[in-house]
Every structure is written in C-alpha cells, then in structure tokens.
C-alpha positions as MATLAB code, in Angstrom:
seq = 'XXXXXXXXXXXXXXXXXXXXXXXXXXXXXXXXXXXXXXXXXXXXXXXXXXXXXXXXXXXXXXXXXXXXXXXXXXXXXXXXXXXXXXXXXXXXXXXXXXXXXXXXXXXXXXXXXXXXXXXXXXXXXXXXXXXXXXXXXXXXXXXXXXXXXXXXXXXXXXXXXXXXXXXXXXXXXXXXXXXXXXXXXXXXXXXXXXXXXXXXXXXXXX';
ca = [
       0.381   -3.769   27.247;
      -1.343   -6.879   28.542;
      -5.090   -6.983   28.031;
      -7.918   -8.355   30.165;
      -9.571  -11.548   28.945;
     -13.318  -10.924   28.661;
     -16.220  -13.303   29.105;
     -17.514  -12.207   25.694;
     -14.323  -13.425   24.023;
     -14.680  -16.841   25.628;
     -18.406  -17.126   24.844;
     -17.864  -16.095   21.220;
     -15.022  -18.629   20.900;
     -12.567  -15.881   20.017;
      -8.825  -16.473   20.189;
      -7.869  -13.588   22.510;
      -4.233  -13.373   21.403;
      -5.327  -12.913   17.779;
      -8.177  -10.533   18.612;
      -5.922   -8.393   20.785;
      -3.259   -7.973   18.119;
      -5.422   -7.839   14.980;
      -4.702   -4.741   12.889;
      -7.117   -3.509   10.227;
      -6.505    0.216   10.708;
      -3.026    0.602    9.199;
      -3.224    1.751    5.551;
      -2.652   -1.050    3.055;
       0.406    0.585    1.506;
       2.003    0.766    4.948;
       1.171   -2.884    5.570;
       2.989   -3.862    2.368;
       5.938   -1.614    3.229;
       6.366   -3.319    6.595;
       5.850   -6.756    5.030;
       8.657   -6.108    2.550;
      10.858   -4.853    5.362;
      10.452   -8.158    7.197;
      11.070  -10.519    4.267;
      13.891   -8.477    2.740;
      15.753   -8.729    6.029;
      15.768  -12.539    6.027;
      18.031  -14.730    3.901;
      16.070  -17.982    3.980;
      12.489  -19.154    3.893;
      10.606  -22.424    3.928;
       9.140  -23.239    0.523;
       6.297  -25.743    0.808;
       4.851  -27.800   -2.036;
       2.160  -30.478   -2.093;
       3.424  -33.996   -2.818;
       0.979  -36.662   -4.054;
       0.224  -39.321   -1.410;
       2.304  -37.372    1.139;
       0.892  -33.867    1.591;
       2.802  -30.649    2.337;
       6.594  -30.941    2.030;
       8.820  -28.044    3.107;
      12.456  -27.212    2.572;
      14.651  -24.252    3.448;
      15.553  -22.128    0.436;
      17.068  -18.708   -0.125;
      14.843  -16.370   -2.083;
      16.704  -15.223   -5.205;
      14.561  -12.123   -5.669;
      11.361  -10.517   -4.458;
       9.312   -8.639   -7.057;
       6.589   -6.823   -5.175;
       4.491   -9.510   -3.463;
       5.970  -12.330   -5.589;
       9.089  -14.450   -5.069;
      11.689  -16.092   -7.299;
      13.770  -19.136   -6.370;
      16.651  -20.753   -8.245;
      16.378  -24.542   -8.006;
      17.682  -27.744   -9.558;
      15.164  -28.896  -12.135;
      15.893  -32.513  -11.119;
      14.625  -31.941   -7.579;
      11.329  -33.455   -6.459;
       9.684  -30.093   -5.871;
       9.332  -29.729   -9.644;
       7.436  -33.034   -9.733;
       5.269  -31.759   -6.869;
       4.410  -28.607   -8.815;
       3.445  -30.590  -11.894;
       0.650  -32.144   -9.831;
      -0.319  -29.146   -7.725;
       0.705  -25.533   -8.355;
      -0.071  -24.510   -4.770;
       2.937  -23.249   -2.833;
       3.470  -21.683    0.555;
       6.382  -19.551    1.684;
       7.177  -19.005    5.345;
       9.637  -16.559    6.864;
      10.397  -16.292   10.584;
      12.815  -14.093   12.462;
      13.876  -15.922   15.624;
      15.181  -12.697   17.173;
      12.080  -10.516   16.796;
       9.523  -13.353   16.424;
       8.242  -11.651   13.239;
       6.743  -14.171   10.821;
       5.232  -14.147    7.345;
       3.092  -16.795    5.635;
       2.455  -16.486    1.896;
       0.099  -18.713   -0.053;
       0.333  -18.586   -3.809;
       0.537  -20.276   -7.159;
       3.898  -21.466   -8.462;
       5.096  -21.574  -12.032;
       8.364  -23.115  -13.178;
      10.656  -22.250  -16.044;
      13.724  -23.973  -17.444;
      17.211  -22.628  -18.058;
      16.056  -20.582  -21.057;
      14.535  -18.037  -18.656;
      16.748  -14.908  -18.889;
      15.914  -13.982  -15.303;
      18.247  -16.740  -14.084;
      21.255  -14.649  -15.109;
      19.708  -11.622  -13.399;
      19.253  -13.307  -10.020;
      22.208  -15.706  -10.065;
      25.007  -15.153   -7.559;
      28.304  -16.977   -7.226;
      27.328  -18.874   -4.081;
      24.551  -20.693   -5.925;
      27.018  -23.022   -7.621;
      27.802  -24.624   -4.249;
      24.416  -26.381   -4.428;
      24.879  -27.671   -7.983;
      28.524  -28.712   -8.306;
      30.675  -28.711  -11.452;
      30.771  -31.935  -13.469;
      33.777  -30.663  -15.404;
      32.132  -31.217  -18.776;
      31.820  -27.519  -19.572;
      28.019  -27.809  -19.458;
      26.982  -28.799  -15.931;
      29.119  -26.110  -14.324;
      26.824  -24.813  -11.606;
      26.768  -21.507  -13.445;
      23.724  -19.657  -14.786;
      23.928  -21.523  -18.127;
      23.796  -24.938  -16.436;
      20.739  -26.730  -17.920;
      19.823  -28.026  -14.463;
      19.290  -24.486  -13.202;
      15.653  -23.391  -13.286;
      13.305  -20.901  -11.659;
      10.296  -21.271   -9.403;
       8.113  -18.176   -9.257;
       5.475  -17.946   -6.539;
       2.744  -15.391   -7.124;
       0.998  -14.615   -3.861;
      -2.773  -14.550   -3.469;
      -2.970  -14.501    0.346;
      -0.481  -13.151    2.886;
      -0.622  -13.214    6.664;
       2.062  -11.796    8.900;
       2.835  -10.786   12.441;
       5.190   -7.939   13.357;
       6.563   -7.356   16.803;
       5.954   -3.980   18.406;
       8.056   -4.792   21.478;
      11.773   -4.949   22.106;
      13.270   -8.325   23.022;
      13.247   -7.383   26.707;
       9.770   -5.899   26.396;
       8.495   -9.090   24.749;
       9.793  -11.222   27.626;
       8.306   -8.882   30.235;
       4.944   -8.766   28.468;
       4.673  -12.548   28.236;
       5.780  -12.990   31.857;
       3.279  -10.398   33.104;
       0.458  -11.977   31.132;
       1.342  -15.431   32.436;
       1.381  -14.271   36.066;
      -1.773  -12.135   35.935;
      -4.049  -14.217   33.714;
      -4.182  -11.433   31.148;
      -3.394  -11.693   27.431;
      -0.030  -10.649   26.010;
      -0.060   -7.885   23.389;
       3.356   -7.848   21.752;
       2.715   -7.077   18.093;
       0.297   -6.641   15.200;
      -1.314   -9.389   13.141;
      -2.308   -8.585    9.550;
      -3.649  -10.274    6.451;
      -3.607   -9.196    2.809;
      -6.019  -10.549    0.230;
      -5.821  -11.114   -3.498;
      -7.372   -7.780   -4.507;
      -4.813   -5.715   -2.588;
      -1.982   -8.050   -3.588;
      -2.851   -7.556   -7.248;
      -2.773   -3.783   -6.827;
       0.625   -4.046   -5.136;
       1.837   -6.241   -8.007;
       0.671   -3.701  -10.586;
       2.394   -0.864   -8.737;
       5.764   -2.627   -9.074;
       5.404   -3.717  -12.710;
];
C-alpha cells in the first residue's frame, strides 16, 4: 500500500522509496532463497569489469552456473574483459526482470582460469559454440576443449536486490495511486547481504 511521506524523512534526507521498502526482518536464509529464485529464473546478466582509462564496462552474458552466492561464466580468453581483470579484479553482476521489475546487483572479486579448468566441461552446453565458431583445424572447434574457452568466476562480497511483492496490475495501480496522491509507492522489498552472511551461505553449499 502507498505510504505517507513524512516531514522527518525529508529533514533527515531519507530516500522515502528505499525507507518504505527496506527489509531487515526476513531471516537471512530466506533472503538467500528468494535471491536464488530470482537469478535462477533469468538467462542473462550484465557482467561489468573495470577498464583502465575508461571505467566500468558492461556486457550481456549468460551465467553458466551459480554455486551458492558465486557465479561462473564461460568466455573467450581473447576478449578484452580478461585484460580488464588483469588490472582490476573487481566485477559486478546485474540481473533484472523486466516483467516483475525484480533486480539483483552483485559486487565481487573475479578470478579467471584457462581451458585446463575441468569445470568448463561441467558447465558447457552445445549452444556455447555459436559464440566461438569452428576454425576447422580440429583444435579451435568451439567445443569445451577449445583453448580459447576459459572461465570467469565471480565470488560475491556484497549483494543488493529488490523483489516485487505486487502483481503487474497491482504495481501499476500502486504507482498511479502514489503519483496522484503525493504518497510513496510500496511495491516490493529491498534487501542487502554482506560479506559475513555471504561467506556462511558459500560454506553451506560447499
């Protein structure tokens, strides 16, 4: 339901939409369960790296596998993101569902491995070869043994996400009512997970 904007919120320089939807009462294990439900339901994410003399650079990539709060990506070792990660291991992953408006932002540290990593065969699927091509030399085949094929693993240390608690129609009505009445829309829950809890979640899946 829409909420009244208070003078205290304005005087304290509080963002009312964040304050209204902030959730610190849901148990941590439930927060992770709902986080996984959001990201597992989406095929693609934005993977952001830091490029020297440029800044953040993002590209859409399918996540090959989620392992607890951490994410694996298959990528071409000749791509510039590997150069980015040599200079700065910081990576950010963003998911957004345009239907529900759910979003997830993950900040973490990325490590890269070459084609010797056995996990490539575990996470490889046939469609991956469409992004590599087959040179026809029996080596650069676009298959899991292709020496160009490598892994990027992002280990999270901070996660923020927002989950809708309204239907699509309810979301539209809530926003419209808030806009017409001067109140603040309340359409979901906003959560954040810190390194300590992320590490515990990681250990529970290992």
